[in-house]
Every structure is written in structure tokens, then in C-alpha cells.
Amino acid sequence: MEPPPSGSAARLGWLDALRGIAALVVVFDHSSYTFLADFRRELMPQFSTSRYGIMVFFLVSGYIVPASLERRGCVRTFWIGRLSRVYPLWAAVVTALLAADLLGLAQSRDFGQQSAVMVAVAHATMLQELLGTPNLLLVLWTLSYEMAFYLLVVALFTVRLHRRSAAIALLLAVLAAVSVTAGVALPPSALSGLVGTGPLIAFASIAMAVALCCASATSPVLRVFGGVSGGVSALVLVLCNGTVPLWEGLVILAVMFLGTAVHRAEKGQISRRCVAGTAVVVVACAVGSAYRYGDGDHFTRRGWIVAFLSAVLTFGAGLAARHRRIPRLLSGLGTISYSVYLTHPLLLAVIDSTAGRRRQDDPVLEVAFFVVLLPLCVLTHRYVEVPGQALGRRLARRVRSP
């Protein structure tokens, strides 16, 4: 998910409200494994709460992230801003998980034959989900798609195609529908299986570092080379090395670019009729792809479709209410939503390893989990996120200084 910007002048209350709602739904999705397992088994085939939450997050990211780059007009300060918002809390939570694992308070995931160095490098790029490496925390997989989106946005910006958001969303959505209709399917992490996980991580991390450095250079030629190489690398990883089906990876990108198209319509850069048509096609292709894909061991098309449509409607409702006064509770939840998103799996890991999961549903403990989690996230936001963002702003000002 995309961390919200700080500072009241930079905030959009309706986006905060959406973030807050999505974060609570994702927390419920994961905590229900521990406290409401029976209820979860009944609910998920009808409504996939995890997909609802992440699709709302992706729409919000698509709406705000490209606007951040274009407002800055500088790739270097854009990356400083993105990384200073994402990395500090990410690093704190990962460190806390590893410490809890060493103390026997939590159990980290098994990485099989992968070396600790390669796992660390993959996670440092935040592309681990697309590099064939299991996530230390399950929720980190969405950050890989966020990072891929950042790279694509920068690529389009450097070649001056960033205003074609609607066309890109349409293309990606249509490709998703075509791929599932034609039966095009790749095994999870197909590219890793072909070339090896270690070599792919090494190549991708070097390519990403070169791309970021070149895209941030003063030379126009280097900027274009860095932007395009980063964008192409990200697209190849999404298409050939994701763990979600190919069509869903394309839908995720299409949804984010749809969010960008909505923002452009709000700014008068494209017509509202154009973005409405784009939304209809993207939604139709996404729903059609899920329906065509059918049910599987880890996928229920009805649950996915209902969740996806609900996420789109939620975003539409937030957009319609953007000029209304947003309750402070919702905007406050949006402010700490990134902390909520990253911190709750750590807390659940400790609970599962110490107290264990409940054999019978216990709504009281489910509520108690939220009561403990939210104040903790206020603290992590205040003492981890805010200082990191402040450091990023100082670095950005220094970069802009003559």
C-alpha cells in the first residue's frame, strides 16, 4: 500500500478515509485466521476481504503517486520521497520480526534453499514477491507491485508518455482478458524457475540500482535510459515472475493506472467521459477475467469479483464525497494506515507463536486485538514514519538546492 503524505496542506481527507477503511478490512482478513476461523471460512467464498482492501489501496496509489512525481517534476526527489515514506517503517517491522524470531516469540517463514544474503537483497529491493522469494511478512507482497508501479510511472515520465494513463489502463486490462481467454498461464515465479532465483535477484537488484541512478541523473540520455530500463524490468517481472495469475497481475497494474486516469480527469487533463469509459472497460475485463479463470484451491471467483466491485464502488463513493467533511476518526485512521498495514502481521505472528490460534470463534478477542493494535500504530507512525518522512524532505530540499 502507499503511505499517506504528511502535513495537513498535503492531505486529501477522502483518500485518508479510504486508506483507513481498507487497512481495517485487511487487518480483519488476517486476524480472522486467529480469532474467527469458522466465520472466515463462511465469508471468504462470498467476499474476499483481502482483495477488497488491496484493490482500494491500489486505486488510491494510482490516484496520488504519479501526481506526486509530476508535482515535483524531478525523478530524484520523487524517489527520495517514496523511499523515505516506505523504508523506515518497513525496516523497523522486519527488524522486530527477526528479533522476535530469535527470541522464540514469533516464527519467520521458511526460505528453503535460498541464502540469507539473497533473501535480504530481494527484500531490500522490495521486489521480493516478483523475484521468487517468499515474503518475510505476507503483506509485503503488495509493496512489490507498488514498487513495480513506481518504476513504470518513472519510465513513462522520462519518455513523456505519463499523460496516457487511460490508454495504458485500457491496454493492460484488455491484455488481462485476452490472456485468460487464450488460456495463457505461467507457473508461479516462472522466470526464477528458468534462470534460478539467486541469479535473478542479483541481476534485478543491479538493474534496479542502475535504473534509479540513471533516471535521477542530469543527463537527458541517462534519464531516459534509466527510466525505460527500470520500467521494462518491472513489467517483465510482473508478467513472468509473479505468484498471482498473469491476468491478475495485469489487472493490478490496470487498476492503478485507472486511479491515475481519475486524477487526470479531476485536473481537467482528460475528459470525464474518457475516464468513465476506461473504468467500464477495466472493470468489465477484470470481472470477466476472474469469471473465466474459475474457481480453484486458493481462488473463489465469486469472492474475488464481489470484493473487486465493492472496492471500485468504495473508491467511487469516496470520490463523490471528496468535497464533504470527513470524520476525524476516518482521516486519523488513514494517517496511520501504513503502520496498521505493516504492524498487524507482526503482532499476529507473536500471538500465534505464544498463545496460539483459537479453536472456536471469539469476537471479544478480535475486538481486543484492534484495541491493542491501533494505539501501537499511533506510536509507530509518530516515532518511525514521521521522522523518516522529515528526513526525506530535508534530503529533497538539499537535492533541489543549487
Coordinates of C-alpha atoms in Angstrom, one line a residue:
M1 CA 0.0 0.0 0.0
E2 CA 1.0 3.6 -0.4
P3 CA 1.8 5.5 2.8
P4 CA -0.2 8.7 3.1
P5 CA 1.6 12.1 2.8
S6 CA 2.2 14.0 5.9
G7 CA 1.2 17.6 6.7
S8 CA -2.3 19.0 6.6
A9 CA -1.8 21.0 3.5
A10 CA -0.8 17.9 1.5
R11 CA -3.7 15.8 2.7
L12 CA -6.8 14.8 0.9
G13 CA -9.3 13.7 3.5
W14 CA -11.4 11.3 1.3
L15 CA -8.2 9.4 0.4
D16 CA -7.4 9.1 4.1
A17 CA -10.8 7.7 4.8
L18 CA -10.4 5.1 2.0
R19 CA -7.0 4.1 3.4
G20 CA -8.4 3.8 6.9
I21 CA -11.3 1.6 5.8
A22 CA -9.1 -0.6 3.6
A23 CA -6.5 -1.0 6.4
L24 CA -9.1 -2.2 8.9
V25 CA -10.5 -4.7 6.4
V26 CA -7.1 -6.1 5.7
V27 CA -6.4 -6.4 9.4
F28 CA -9.8 -8.2 9.8
D29 CA -8.9 -10.6 7.0
H30 CA -5.6 -11.6 8.6
S31 CA -6.7 -11.6 12.3
S32 CA -9.8 -13.7 11.5
Y33 CA -7.4 -16.6 10.9
T34 CA -6.6 -16.4 14.6
F35 CA -9.8 -15.3 16.3
L36 CA -12.7 -16.1 13.8
A37 CA -11.6 -19.1 11.7
D38 CA -15.1 -20.5 11.4
F39 CA -16.7 -17.2 10.4
R40 CA -13.8 -16.7 7.9
R41 CA -14.5 -20.0 6.2
E42 CA -18.1 -19.0 5.6
L43 CA -17.3 -15.4 4.5
M44 CA -14.3 -15.7 2.1
P45 CA -16.0 -17.7 -0.7
Q46 CA -18.6 -14.9 -0.9
F47 CA -16.4 -11.9 -0.2
S48 CA -12.5 -11.8 -0.3
T49 CA -11.7 -9.2 2.3
S50 CA -8.0 -9.2 1.4
R51 CA -8.6 -8.4 -2.3
Y52 CA -11.1 -5.7 -1.3
G53 CA -8.6 -3.9 0.9
I54 CA -5.7 -4.1 -1.5
M55 CA -7.7 -3.0 -4.5
V56 CA -8.8 0.1 -2.6
F57 CA -5.1 0.7 -1.8
F58 CA -4.0 0.2 -5.4
L59 CA -6.7 2.7 -6.6
V60 CA -5.6 5.3 -4.1
S61 CA -1.9 4.8 -5.0
G62 CA -2.7 5.2 -8.7
Y63 CA -4.5 8.4 -7.9
I64 CA -1.8 10.0 -5.9
V65 CA 1.6 8.7 -6.8
P66 CA 2.0 9.9 -10.4
A67 CA 0.7 13.3 -9.3
S68 CA 3.5 13.4 -6.7
L69 CA 6.1 12.9 -9.4
E70 CA 4.6 15.4 -11.7
R71 CA 4.2 18.0 -9.0
R72 CA 7.9 17.6 -8.1
G73 CA 9.0 17.4 -11.7
C74 CA 12.1 15.7 -10.5
V75 CA 12.7 11.9 -10.5
R76 CA 15.5 12.2 -7.9
T77 CA 13.3 13.9 -5.3
F78 CA 10.4 11.6 -6.2
W79 CA 12.5 8.6 -5.3
I80 CA 13.7 10.3 -2.1
G81 CA 10.1 11.0 -1.2
R82 CA 8.9 7.5 -1.9
L83 CA 11.7 5.6 -0.2
S84 CA 11.6 7.8 2.9
R85 CA 7.9 7.1 3.3
V86 CA 8.2 3.3 2.7
Y87 CA 11.5 2.1 4.1
P88 CA 11.8 3.3 7.7
L89 CA 8.7 1.5 9.0
W90 CA 9.4 -1.4 6.7
A91 CA 12.9 -1.8 8.2
A92 CA 11.6 -1.4 11.7
V93 CA 8.9 -4.1 11.3
V94 CA 11.3 -6.5 9.6
T95 CA 13.9 -6.0 12.3
A96 CA 11.3 -6.5 15.0
L97 CA 10.1 -9.7 13.3
L98 CA 13.7 -11.1 13.1
A99 CA 14.3 -10.2 16.7
A100 CA 11.1 -11.9 17.8
D101 CA 12.1 -15.0 15.8
L102 CA 15.5 -15.1 17.6
L103 CA 13.7 -14.8 21.0
G104 CA 11.3 -17.5 20.1
L105 CA 8.3 -15.1 20.2
A106 CA 7.5 -15.4 16.5
Q107 CA 8.3 -17.7 13.6
S108 CA 9.6 -16.3 10.3
R109 CA 8.9 -18.0 7.0
D110 CA 10.9 -20.9 5.6
F111 CA 13.0 -19.8 2.6
G112 CA 14.1 -23.3 1.6
Q113 CA 17.4 -23.4 -0.2
Q114 CA 17.7 -19.6 -0.6
S115 CA 20.6 -18.0 1.1
A116 CA 20.1 -15.4 3.7
V117 CA 22.0 -12.8 1.7
M118 CA 19.8 -13.3 -1.4
V119 CA 16.7 -13.1 0.7
A120 CA 17.9 -9.9 2.3
V121 CA 18.8 -8.4 -1.1
A122 CA 15.5 -9.3 -2.6
H123 CA 13.6 -7.7 0.3
A124 CA 15.8 -4.6 0.1
T125 CA 14.6 -4.0 -3.4
M126 CA 11.0 -4.5 -2.2
L127 CA 10.5 -6.6 -5.3
Q128 CA 10.8 -9.9 -3.4
E129 CA 7.3 -11.1 -4.4
L130 CA 8.4 -10.7 -8.1
L131 CA 11.8 -12.3 -7.5
G132 CA 10.7 -15.7 -6.4
T133 CA 11.4 -15.1 -2.7
P134 CA 8.8 -15.7 0.0
N135 CA 7.8 -12.6 1.9
L136 CA 9.0 -12.2 5.5
L137 CA 5.5 -10.8 6.2
L138 CA 2.7 -11.8 3.9
V139 CA 1.5 -8.2 3.4
L140 CA 4.8 -7.2 1.8
W141 CA 3.8 -8.8 -1.5
T142 CA 1.7 -5.7 -2.3
L143 CA 4.7 -3.4 -1.8
S144 CA 6.4 -5.3 -4.7
Y145 CA 3.5 -4.3 -7.0
E146 CA 3.7 -0.8 -5.6
M147 CA 7.4 -0.7 -6.4
A148 CA 6.8 -2.0 -9.9
F149 CA 4.2 0.7 -10.4
Y150 CA 6.7 3.4 -9.3
L151 CA 9.2 2.1 -11.8
L152 CA 6.6 2.2 -14.6
V153 CA 5.4 5.7 -13.7
V154 CA 9.0 7.0 -13.8
A155 CA 9.6 5.3 -17.1
L156 CA 6.5 6.9 -18.6
F157 CA 7.5 10.3 -17.2
T158 CA 11.0 10.2 -18.6
V159 CA 9.7 9.4 -22.2
R160 CA 6.8 12.0 -21.8
L161 CA 4.0 9.4 -22.0
H162 CA 2.8 9.9 -18.5
R163 CA -0.4 11.5 -19.5
R164 CA -1.5 8.4 -21.4
S165 CA -2.8 6.8 -18.2
A166 CA -6.3 5.9 -19.5
A167 CA -4.8 4.3 -22.6
I168 CA -2.3 2.3 -20.5
A169 CA -5.1 1.1 -18.2
L170 CA -7.2 0.0 -21.1
L171 CA -4.3 -1.8 -22.7
L172 CA -3.4 -3.7 -19.5
A173 CA -7.0 -4.6 -18.8
V174 CA -7.6 -5.9 -22.3
L175 CA -4.3 -7.9 -22.2
A176 CA -5.6 -9.5 -18.9
A177 CA -8.8 -10.5 -20.6
V178 CA -7.1 -11.8 -23.7
S179 CA -4.5 -13.8 -21.6
V180 CA -7.2 -15.6 -19.6
T181 CA -9.4 -16.2 -22.6
A182 CA -6.5 -17.7 -24.6
G183 CA -5.5 -19.8 -21.6
V184 CA -2.1 -18.2 -21.3
A185 CA -0.8 -19.2 -17.9
L186 CA 2.6 -19.3 -16.3
P187 CA 3.6 -21.2 -13.2
P188 CA 4.3 -19.1 -10.1
S189 CA 7.8 -17.4 -10.3
A190 CA 8.3 -18.9 -13.8
L191 CA 11.3 -16.8 -14.6
S192 CA 13.0 -17.8 -11.3
G193 CA 12.5 -21.4 -12.2
L194 CA 14.1 -20.8 -15.6
V195 CA 17.2 -18.9 -14.7
G196 CA 17.4 -19.5 -10.9
T197 CA 16.3 -17.4 -8.0
G198 CA 19.8 -16.3 -7.0
P199 CA 20.9 -15.1 -10.4
L200 CA 17.5 -13.3 -11.0
I201 CA 17.8 -11.5 -7.7
A202 CA 21.4 -10.4 -8.4
F203 CA 20.5 -9.2 -11.9
A204 CA 17.3 -7.4 -10.9
S205 CA 18.9 -5.7 -7.9
I206 CA 21.8 -4.4 -10.0
A207 CA 19.4 -3.4 -12.8
M208 CA 17.2 -1.5 -10.4
A209 CA 20.1 0.3 -8.8
V210 CA 21.4 1.4 -12.2
A211 CA 17.9 2.4 -13.3
L212 CA 17.3 4.6 -10.3
C213 CA 20.7 6.2 -10.5
C214 CA 20.4 6.9 -14.3
A215 CA 16.8 8.1 -14.1
S216 CA 17.9 10.6 -11.4
A217 CA 20.9 11.9 -13.4
T218 CA 21.2 15.3 -15.0
S219 CA 21.9 13.9 -18.5
P220 CA 18.6 13.6 -20.6
V221 CA 20.0 10.4 -22.3
L222 CA 20.8 8.8 -19.0
R223 CA 17.4 9.8 -17.5
V224 CA 15.6 8.1 -20.4
F225 CA 17.8 5.0 -20.3
G226 CA 17.3 4.7 -16.5
G227 CA 13.6 5.3 -16.7
V228 CA 12.9 2.9 -19.6
S229 CA 15.2 0.1 -18.2
G230 CA 13.5 0.3 -14.8
G231 CA 10.0 0.2 -16.3
V232 CA 10.8 -2.7 -18.7
S233 CA 12.4 -4.7 -15.8
A234 CA 9.3 -4.1 -13.6
L235 CA 6.9 -5.1 -16.4
V236 CA 8.8 -8.3 -17.2
L237 CA 8.8 -9.3 -13.5
V238 CA 5.1 -8.7 -13.2
L239 CA 4.3 -10.7 -16.4
C240 CA 6.8 -13.5 -15.9
N241 CA 7.6 -13.9 -12.3
G242 CA 4.5 -13.1 -10.2
T243 CA 2.9 -15.6 -7.8
V244 CA -0.6 -14.3 -8.7
P245 CA -2.1 -15.4 -12.0
L246 CA -0.9 -13.5 -15.1
W247 CA -4.3 -11.9 -15.6
E248 CA -4.5 -10.7 -12.0
G249 CA -1.0 -9.1 -12.2
L250 CA -2.2 -7.2 -15.3
V251 CA -5.4 -6.2 -13.6
I252 CA -3.5 -4.8 -10.6
L253 CA -1.5 -2.5 -12.8
A254 CA -4.6 -1.6 -14.8
V255 CA -6.4 -0.6 -11.6
M256 CA -3.5 1.6 -10.5
F257 CA -3.4 3.4 -13.9
L258 CA -7.2 3.7 -13.7
G259 CA -6.7 5.6 -10.4
T260 CA -4.2 7.9 -12.3
A261 CA -6.7 8.5 -15.1
V262 CA -9.3 9.5 -12.5
H263 CA -6.9 12.1 -11.1
R264 CA -6.2 13.4 -14.6
A265 CA -10.0 13.9 -15.2
E266 CA -10.2 15.7 -11.9
K267 CA -7.4 18.1 -13.0
G268 CA -9.0 18.6 -16.4
Q269 CA -6.2 16.8 -18.3
I270 CA -8.6 14.3 -19.9
S271 CA -12.4 14.3 -20.2
R272 CA -14.6 12.7 -17.6
R273 CA -16.3 10.7 -20.4
C274 CA -12.9 9.2 -21.3
V275 CA -12.2 8.1 -17.8
A276 CA -15.7 6.8 -17.4
G277 CA -15.3 4.6 -20.5
T278 CA -11.9 3.5 -19.3
A279 CA -13.4 2.5 -15.9
V280 CA -16.1 0.5 -17.6
V281 CA -13.7 -1.4 -19.7
V282 CA -11.2 -2.1 -16.9
V283 CA -14.0 -3.3 -14.6
A284 CA -15.5 -5.5 -17.3
C285 CA -12.1 -7.0 -18.2
A286 CA -11.3 -7.6 -14.6
V287 CA -14.6 -9.3 -13.8
G288 CA -14.6 -11.2 -17.0
S289 CA -11.1 -12.5 -16.4
A290 CA -11.9 -13.6 -12.9
Y291 CA -15.0 -15.4 -14.1
R292 CA -13.2 -17.1 -16.9
Y293 CA -10.4 -18.1 -14.6
G294 CA -12.9 -20.0 -12.5
D295 CA -12.7 -21.5 -9.0
G296 CA -9.5 -23.1 -7.6
D297 CA -7.9 -24.3 -4.4
H298 CA -6.9 -20.8 -3.4
F299 CA -9.3 -18.7 -5.5
T300 CA -13.0 -18.3 -5.5
R301 CA -14.2 -16.2 -8.4
R302 CA -17.4 -15.0 -6.7
G303 CA -15.5 -13.8 -3.6
W304 CA -12.9 -12.1 -5.8
I305 CA -15.5 -10.4 -8.1
V306 CA -17.7 -9.2 -5.2
A307 CA -14.6 -7.8 -3.5
F308 CA -13.3 -6.1 -6.6
L309 CA -16.6 -4.5 -7.4
S310 CA -17.0 -3.4 -3.8
A311 CA -13.5 -1.8 -3.9
V312 CA -14.4 0.1 -7.1
L313 CA -17.7 1.3 -5.6
T314 CA -15.9 2.3 -2.4
F315 CA -13.4 4.4 -4.4
G316 CA -16.3 5.9 -6.4
A317 CA -18.2 6.8 -3.2
G318 CA -15.1 8.4 -1.7
L319 CA -14.6 10.4 -4.9
A320 CA -18.2 11.6 -4.9
A321 CA -17.8 12.7 -1.2
R322 CA -14.4 14.4 -1.7
H323 CA -15.8 17.8 -1.0
R324 CA -17.7 16.8 2.1
R325 CA -16.3 17.0 5.6
I326 CA -14.6 13.7 6.5
P327 CA -15.0 12.4 10.1
R328 CA -11.8 12.9 12.0
L329 CA -11.8 9.2 13.1
L330 CA -11.6 8.1 9.4
S331 CA -9.0 10.6 8.5
G332 CA -7.0 9.7 11.6
L333 CA -7.1 6.0 10.6
G334 CA -5.9 7.0 7.2
T335 CA -2.9 8.8 8.7
I336 CA -1.7 5.7 10.5
S337 CA -2.9 3.2 7.8
Y338 CA 0.6 2.3 6.7
S339 CA 1.5 1.5 10.2
V340 CA -1.7 -0.5 10.6
Y341 CA -0.9 -2.4 7.4
L342 CA 2.6 -3.4 8.3
T343 CA 2.5 -3.8 12.1
H344 CA -0.5 -6.0 12.4
P345 CA 1.1 -9.2 10.9
L346 CA 4.0 -8.8 13.4
L347 CA 1.6 -8.7 16.3
L348 CA -0.4 -11.6 14.9
A349 CA 2.8 -13.6 14.5
V350 CA 3.7 -13.1 18.1
I351 CA 0.2 -14.1 19.2
D352 CA 0.1 -17.2 17.1
S353 CA 3.5 -18.3 18.3
T354 CA 2.8 -17.7 22.0
A355 CA -1.0 -18.0 22.7
G356 CA -1.9 -19.9 19.5
R357 CA -5.0 -19.6 17.3
R358 CA -8.4 -20.0 18.8
R359 CA -10.2 -23.3 18.2
Q360 CA -13.6 -21.5 18.4
D361 CA -14.6 -18.1 17.2
D362 CA -14.0 -15.4 19.8
P363 CA -15.3 -11.9 18.7
V364 CA -14.2 -10.4 22.0
L365 CA -10.6 -11.2 21.3
E366 CA -10.9 -10.0 17.8
V367 CA -12.1 -6.6 19.1
A368 CA -9.3 -6.7 21.8
F369 CA -6.8 -7.1 19.0
F370 CA -7.8 -3.9 17.4
V371 CA -7.8 -2.1 20.7
V372 CA -4.2 -3.1 21.2
L373 CA -3.1 -2.6 17.6
L374 CA -4.4 0.9 16.9
P375 CA -2.6 2.7 19.8
L376 CA 0.6 0.8 18.9
C377 CA 0.3 2.1 15.3
V378 CA -0.1 5.7 16.5
L379 CA 3.3 5.3 18.2
T380 CA 5.0 3.7 15.2
H381 CA 3.6 6.4 13.0
R382 CA 4.8 9.1 15.3
Y383 CA 8.2 7.8 16.1
V384 CA 9.1 5.9 12.9
E385 CA 7.2 7.1 10.0
V386 CA 7.1 10.9 10.8
P387 CA 10.9 11.1 11.4
G388 CA 11.6 9.2 8.2
Q389 CA 9.4 11.5 6.2
A390 CA 11.0 14.5 7.7
L391 CA 14.5 13.2 6.8
G392 CA 13.2 12.6 3.2
R393 CA 12.0 16.2 3.0
R394 CA 15.4 17.5 4.2
L395 CA 17.2 15.4 1.7
A396 CA 14.9 16.5 -1.1
R397 CA 15.4 20.2 -0.3
R398 CA 19.2 19.6 -0.3
V399 CA 19.0 18.0 -3.7
R400 CA 16.9 20.9 -5.1
S401 CA 19.3 23.5 -3.7
P402 CA 21.7 25.0 -6.3

